[in-house]
């Protein structure tokens, strides 16, 4: 019996050591955000007011992990490559900030989905159809946007953009793709800002 107890104790100690070793070697998650650190919260002028009321994403993208597309229709998810905030929130915040800067307006806001609305010159909704990132290809964004002006006709636009990463270093591949996604959203904001300016001039 003492020998059995000794063997069980040794087995338990070995199992514990292996478990601790495994936990110690688990790689830490890298967290990414669309904010590159140079985000301007809003413009400073009195341009048109815009309320970004909601952003929708395909279920494939609406998850904590950064989604990459591989060859042969494969989708690559890694627990070590994750968004620091919900992707839909990041998209809304980035587009609203870019619109504020492009329109020179301090009256641009992105509200959480379902939040109470306030009156604005334009109501904006975003519907992401596609936001694919592939290491050897780049980023493809397909975003449908709807502008509802206080006066005038509803505007429906679509921005389809391809962005190539500025670096292809393997150790920074995901970061480069996230930066390319940021640039694609910036180009979309420029499309929306142009439509707002055109609509504002037409109703004067």
Coordinates of C-alpha atoms in Angstrom, one line a residue:
X1 CA 0.0 0.0 0.0
X2 CA 2.8 2.6 0.8
X3 CA 4.4 1.8 -2.6
X4 CA 1.0 2.4 -4.3
X5 CA 0.5 5.7 -2.5
X6 CA 4.1 6.7 -3.4
X7 CA 3.4 5.9 -7.1
X8 CA 0.1 7.8 -7.1
X9 CA 1.8 10.8 -5.5
X10 CA 4.6 10.7 -8.1
X11 CA 2.1 10.5 -10.9
X12 CA 0.1 13.4 -9.5
X13 CA 3.2 15.5 -9.2
X14 CA 4.3 14.7 -12.8
X15 CA 0.8 15.5 -14.1
X16 CA 0.8 18.8 -12.3
X17 CA 4.2 19.7 -13.6
X18 CA 3.2 18.9 -17.2
X19 CA 0.0 21.0 -16.8
X20 CA 1.9 24.0 -15.5
X21 CA 4.5 23.7 -18.2
X22 CA 1.7 23.6 -20.9
X23 CA 0.1 26.7 -19.4
X24 CA 3.4 28.5 -19.3
X25 CA 4.1 27.9 -23.0
X26 CA 0.6 29.1 -24.2
X27 CA 1.3 32.1 -26.5
X28 CA -0.3 35.4 -25.5
X29 CA -3.0 36.8 -27.7
X30 CA -2.2 39.7 -29.9
X31 CA -5.0 42.3 -29.8
X32 CA -5.7 44.5 -32.8
X33 CA -7.7 47.7 -33.3
X34 CA -8.6 49.6 -36.5
X35 CA -7.5 52.8 -34.7
X36 CA -3.9 53.4 -35.8
X37 CA -3.2 55.8 -33.0
X38 CA -3.7 58.9 -35.2
X39 CA -7.4 58.9 -34.9
X40 CA -9.0 62.4 -35.0
X41 CA -12.1 62.3 -32.8
X42 CA -14.0 64.7 -34.9
X43 CA -13.7 67.9 -37.0
X44 CA -13.8 71.3 -35.2
X45 CA -16.2 73.1 -37.6
X46 CA -19.9 73.4 -38.1
X47 CA -20.3 71.1 -41.0
X48 CA -23.4 68.9 -41.4
X49 CA -24.5 66.7 -38.5
X50 CA -24.4 63.0 -39.1
X51 CA -25.7 60.2 -37.0
X52 CA -24.2 56.8 -37.7
X53 CA -27.0 54.7 -36.3
X54 CA -26.0 51.1 -36.9
X55 CA -23.4 48.9 -38.6
X56 CA -24.2 45.3 -39.6
X57 CA -21.7 42.5 -40.3
X58 CA -21.9 39.0 -41.8
X59 CA -21.9 36.4 -39.1
X60 CA -18.5 35.2 -40.3
X61 CA -16.9 38.5 -39.3
X62 CA -18.9 39.1 -36.2
X63 CA -16.6 37.4 -33.8
X64 CA -13.6 38.2 -31.5
X65 CA -11.0 36.6 -33.7
X66 CA -9.4 38.3 -36.7
X67 CA -10.8 36.4 -39.8
X68 CA -8.3 35.5 -42.5
X69 CA -9.1 33.8 -45.7
X70 CA -6.8 31.0 -46.9
X71 CA -6.6 29.0 -50.1
X72 CA -9.3 26.5 -51.2
X73 CA -12.1 28.4 -49.5
X74 CA -10.6 27.9 -46.0
X75 CA -11.2 30.4 -43.2
X76 CA -8.4 30.8 -40.7
X77 CA -9.2 31.7 -37.1
X78 CA -6.7 31.9 -34.3
X79 CA -7.3 32.5 -30.6
X80 CA -4.0 34.4 -30.6
X81 CA -5.1 37.0 -33.2
X82 CA -8.1 38.9 -31.7
X83 CA -9.9 42.2 -31.9
X84 CA -9.5 44.5 -28.9
X85 CA -13.1 45.6 -29.3
X86 CA -16.1 44.3 -31.3
X87 CA -15.4 44.8 -35.0
X88 CA -18.8 46.5 -35.7
X89 CA -18.0 49.1 -33.0
X90 CA -14.5 49.7 -34.4
X91 CA -15.9 50.2 -37.9
X92 CA -18.6 52.7 -36.7
X93 CA -16.1 54.7 -34.6
X94 CA -13.5 54.9 -37.4
X95 CA -16.0 55.9 -40.1
X96 CA -17.6 58.5 -37.9
X97 CA -14.2 60.0 -37.0
X98 CA -13.2 60.2 -40.6
X99 CA -16.4 61.8 -41.6
X100 CA -16.0 64.4 -38.9
X101 CA -12.6 65.3 -40.2
X102 CA -13.6 65.2 -43.9
X103 CA -16.7 67.3 -43.4
X104 CA -15.0 69.6 -40.8
X105 CA -17.9 68.9 -38.4
X106 CA -17.9 68.4 -34.7
X107 CA -21.4 67.0 -35.0
X108 CA -20.7 63.5 -36.2
X109 CA -21.4 60.6 -33.9
X110 CA -21.6 56.8 -33.9
X111 CA -24.1 55.4 -31.5
X112 CA -24.2 51.8 -30.2
X113 CA -26.8 49.7 -32.0
X114 CA -30.2 50.1 -30.4
X115 CA -29.3 53.4 -28.7
X116 CA -31.8 56.3 -28.8
X117 CA -31.5 58.5 -31.8
X118 CA -31.2 62.2 -32.0
X119 CA -32.1 64.6 -34.8
X120 CA -29.3 65.1 -37.4
X121 CA -28.9 66.4 -41.0
X122 CA -28.1 62.9 -42.1
X123 CA -28.7 59.4 -40.7
X124 CA -26.2 56.8 -41.9
X125 CA -26.3 53.0 -41.7
X126 CA -23.5 50.7 -42.8
X127 CA -23.9 47.2 -44.1
X128 CA -20.7 45.3 -44.5
X129 CA -21.1 42.7 -47.2
X130 CA -17.5 41.6 -47.3
X131 CA -14.3 42.4 -45.5
X132 CA -11.8 39.7 -46.5
X133 CA -8.1 39.6 -45.6
X134 CA -5.7 37.3 -47.2
X135 CA -1.9 37.4 -46.6
X136 CA -0.9 36.9 -50.2
X137 CA -3.6 39.1 -51.7
X138 CA -4.6 42.0 -49.4
X139 CA -8.0 43.3 -48.2
X140 CA -11.3 43.4 -50.1
X141 CA -14.0 45.6 -48.7
X142 CA -17.6 45.6 -50.0
X143 CA -19.7 48.0 -48.0
X144 CA -23.2 49.1 -48.7
X145 CA -24.2 52.5 -47.0
X146 CA -27.5 54.3 -46.8
X147 CA -27.8 58.0 -46.1
X148 CA -31.1 59.5 -45.0
X149 CA -31.0 63.3 -45.2
X150 CA -33.4 65.4 -43.2
X151 CA -34.4 67.0 -46.5
X152 CA -34.2 65.3 -49.9
X153 CA -34.0 61.8 -51.3
X154 CA -32.4 58.8 -49.6
X155 CA -29.0 58.0 -51.0
X156 CA -27.8 54.4 -51.3
X157 CA -24.1 53.9 -52.1
X158 CA -21.7 51.1 -52.3
X159 CA -17.9 51.2 -51.8
X160 CA -15.9 48.2 -53.2
X161 CA -12.3 48.6 -52.4
X162 CA -9.1 46.6 -52.7
X163 CA -6.1 47.5 -50.5
X164 CA -2.7 45.9 -50.6
X165 CA -0.7 45.7 -47.4
X166 CA 2.3 48.0 -47.2
X167 CA 4.5 45.2 -45.8
X168 CA 4.5 41.5 -46.4
X169 CA 6.8 40.5 -43.5
X170 CA 5.5 37.3 -42.0
X171 CA 5.9 38.4 -38.4
X172 CA 3.7 41.5 -39.1
X173 CA 1.3 40.0 -41.7
X174 CA -1.9 40.4 -39.6
X175 CA -1.0 43.9 -38.4
X176 CA -0.4 44.9 -42.0
X177 CA -3.8 43.5 -43.1
X178 CA -5.5 45.3 -40.3
X179 CA -3.8 48.5 -41.4
X180 CA -5.1 47.9 -45.0
X181 CA -8.6 47.4 -43.6
X182 CA -8.3 50.8 -41.9
X183 CA -7.3 52.4 -45.2
X184 CA -10.2 50.8 -47.0
X185 CA -12.6 52.2 -44.4
X186 CA -11.0 55.6 -44.8
X187 CA -11.7 55.5 -48.6
X188 CA -15.3 54.5 -47.9
X189 CA -15.7 57.5 -45.5
X190 CA -14.4 59.7 -48.4
X191 CA -17.1 58.3 -50.7
X192 CA -19.8 59.0 -48.0
X193 CA -18.5 62.5 -47.3
X194 CA -18.7 63.3 -51.1
X195 CA -22.3 62.1 -51.2
X196 CA -23.1 64.3 -48.1
X197 CA -21.5 67.4 -49.7
X198 CA -23.4 66.8 -53.0
X199 CA -26.7 66.4 -51.2
X200 CA -26.1 69.4 -49.0
X201 CA -25.4 71.6 -52.0
X202 CA -28.5 70.3 -53.9
X203 CA -30.9 71.3 -51.0
X204 CA -29.5 74.8 -50.6

